[in-house]
C-alpha positions as a Markdown table, in Angstrom:
| # | Residue | x | y | z |
|---|---|---|---|---|
| 1 | Met | -118.6 | 16.5 | 86.7 |
| 2 | Thr | -122.3 | 17.4 | 86.8 |
| 3 | Ala | -124.4 | 15.8 | 84.1 |
| 4 | Phe | -126.4 | 17.8 | 81.6 |
| 5 | Arg | -130.1 | 17.8 | 82.9 |
| 6 | Pro | -133.1 | 19.8 | 81.7 |
| 7 | Arg | -135.3 | 20.8 | 84.5 |
| 8 | Ile | -139.0 | 21.8 | 83.9 |
| 9 | Asp | -141.5 | 24.0 | 86.0 |
| 10 | Arg | -144.9 | 22.7 | 85.1 |
| 11 | Glu | -146.4 | 25.5 | 87.0 |
| 12 | Arg | -144.7 | 28.1 | 84.9 |
| 13 | Cys | -145.6 | 26.1 | 81.7 |
| 14 | Ile | -148.3 | 27.7 | 79.4 |
| 15 | Gly | -148.6 | 24.7 | 77.0 |
| 16 | Ala | -147.1 | 26.4 | 73.9 |
| 17 | Gly | -145.6 | 23.2 | 72.8 |
| 18 | Met | -142.3 | 24.6 | 71.4 |
| 19 | Cys | -140.3 | 22.1 | 73.5 |
| 20 | Ala | -142.0 | 19.1 | 72.2 |
| 21 | Leu | -141.8 | 20.4 | 68.5 |
| 22 | Thr | -138.1 | 21.2 | 69.0 |
| 23 | Ala | -136.9 | 18.2 | 71.0 |
| 24 | Pro | -139.5 | 15.4 | 70.7 |
| 25 | Asp | -137.0 | 12.9 | 72.1 |
| 26 | Val | -136.7 | 14.9 | 75.6 |
| 27 | Phe | -140.1 | 16.7 | 75.9 |
| 28 | Asp | -143.7 | 16.0 | 75.2 |
| 29 | Gln | -147.0 | 17.6 | 76.3 |
| 30 | Asp | -149.3 | 16.3 | 78.8 |
| 31 | Pro | -152.5 | 15.0 | 77.0 |
| 32 | Asp | -154.8 | 16.4 | 79.7 |
| 33 | Asp | -153.5 | 19.9 | 80.3 |
| 34 | Gly | -150.9 | 20.5 | 77.5 |
| 35 | Arg | -148.1 | 21.3 | 79.7 |
| 36 | Val | -144.5 | 20.1 | 79.4 |
| 37 | Val | -143.6 | 16.6 | 80.3 |
| 38 | Leu | -139.9 | 15.5 | 80.7 |
| 39 | Leu | -139.2 | 12.4 | 78.7 |
| 40 | Asp | -135.5 | 12.1 | 79.2 |
| 41 | Ala | -133.9 | 13.5 | 82.4 |
| 42 | Glu | -130.3 | 13.1 | 81.0 |
| 43 | Pro | -130.5 | 13.5 | 77.2 |
| 44 | Ser | -127.6 | 11.9 | 75.2 |
| 45 | Ala | -124.9 | 14.2 | 73.4 |
| 46 | Ala | -127.1 | 13.8 | 70.2 |
| 47 | His | -130.1 | 15.3 | 71.9 |
| 48 | Arg | -128.4 | 18.3 | 73.6 |
| 49 | Thr | -128.5 | 21.0 | 71.0 |
| 50 | Ala | -132.2 | 20.3 | 70.5 |
| 51 | Thr | -132.6 | 20.4 | 74.2 |
| 52 | Arg | -130.7 | 23.8 | 74.4 |
| 53 | Leu | -133.0 | 25.2 | 71.5 |
| 54 | Ala | -136.2 | 23.9 | 73.2 |
| 55 | Ala | -135.2 | 25.7 | 76.5 |
| 56 | Gly | -134.3 | 28.9 | 74.5 |
| 57 | Ala | -137.8 | 28.6 | 72.6 |
| 58 | Cys | -139.9 | 28.2 | 75.6 |
| 59 | Pro | -142.0 | 31.5 | 75.9 |
| 60 | Ser | -142.6 | 31.0 | 79.6 |
| 61 | Gly | -139.1 | 30.1 | 80.8 |
| 62 | Ala | -140.4 | 26.8 | 82.2 |
| 63 | Ile | -137.3 | 24.9 | 81.1 |
| 64 | Thr | -133.8 | 25.4 | 82.6 |
| 65 | Leu | -130.7 | 23.5 | 82.0 |
| 66 | Asp | -128.2 | 22.3 | 84.6 |
| 67 | Gly | -124.8 | 21.0 | 84.0 |
| 68 | Pro | -121.6 | 21.8 | 82.0 |
| 69 | Glu | -123.3 | 22.7 | 79.0 |
| 70 | Gly | -126.5 | 24.2 | 80.5 |
| 71 | Asn | -127.5 | 27.6 | 81.5 |
| 72 | Lys | -126.9 | 27.1 | 85.2 |
| 73 | Gly | -123.8 | 24.9 | 85.2 |
| 74 | Ser | -121.5 | 26.9 | 82.9 |
């Protein structure tokens, strides 16, 4: 079974910060350029809902989800 994993595309990120606000245990913003930083490559079940919400809230689509509960692995 494939693990639930968020993927980020820093080139696509516009630094809106919705991911860090929605799932601060999984995402942060780079202090230099404001773009997304992945803090947890395999979030626990407790953080999956927030991770999915963060991916959906990203205005640039810089976050995708792999795995059985993600948008690529379903």
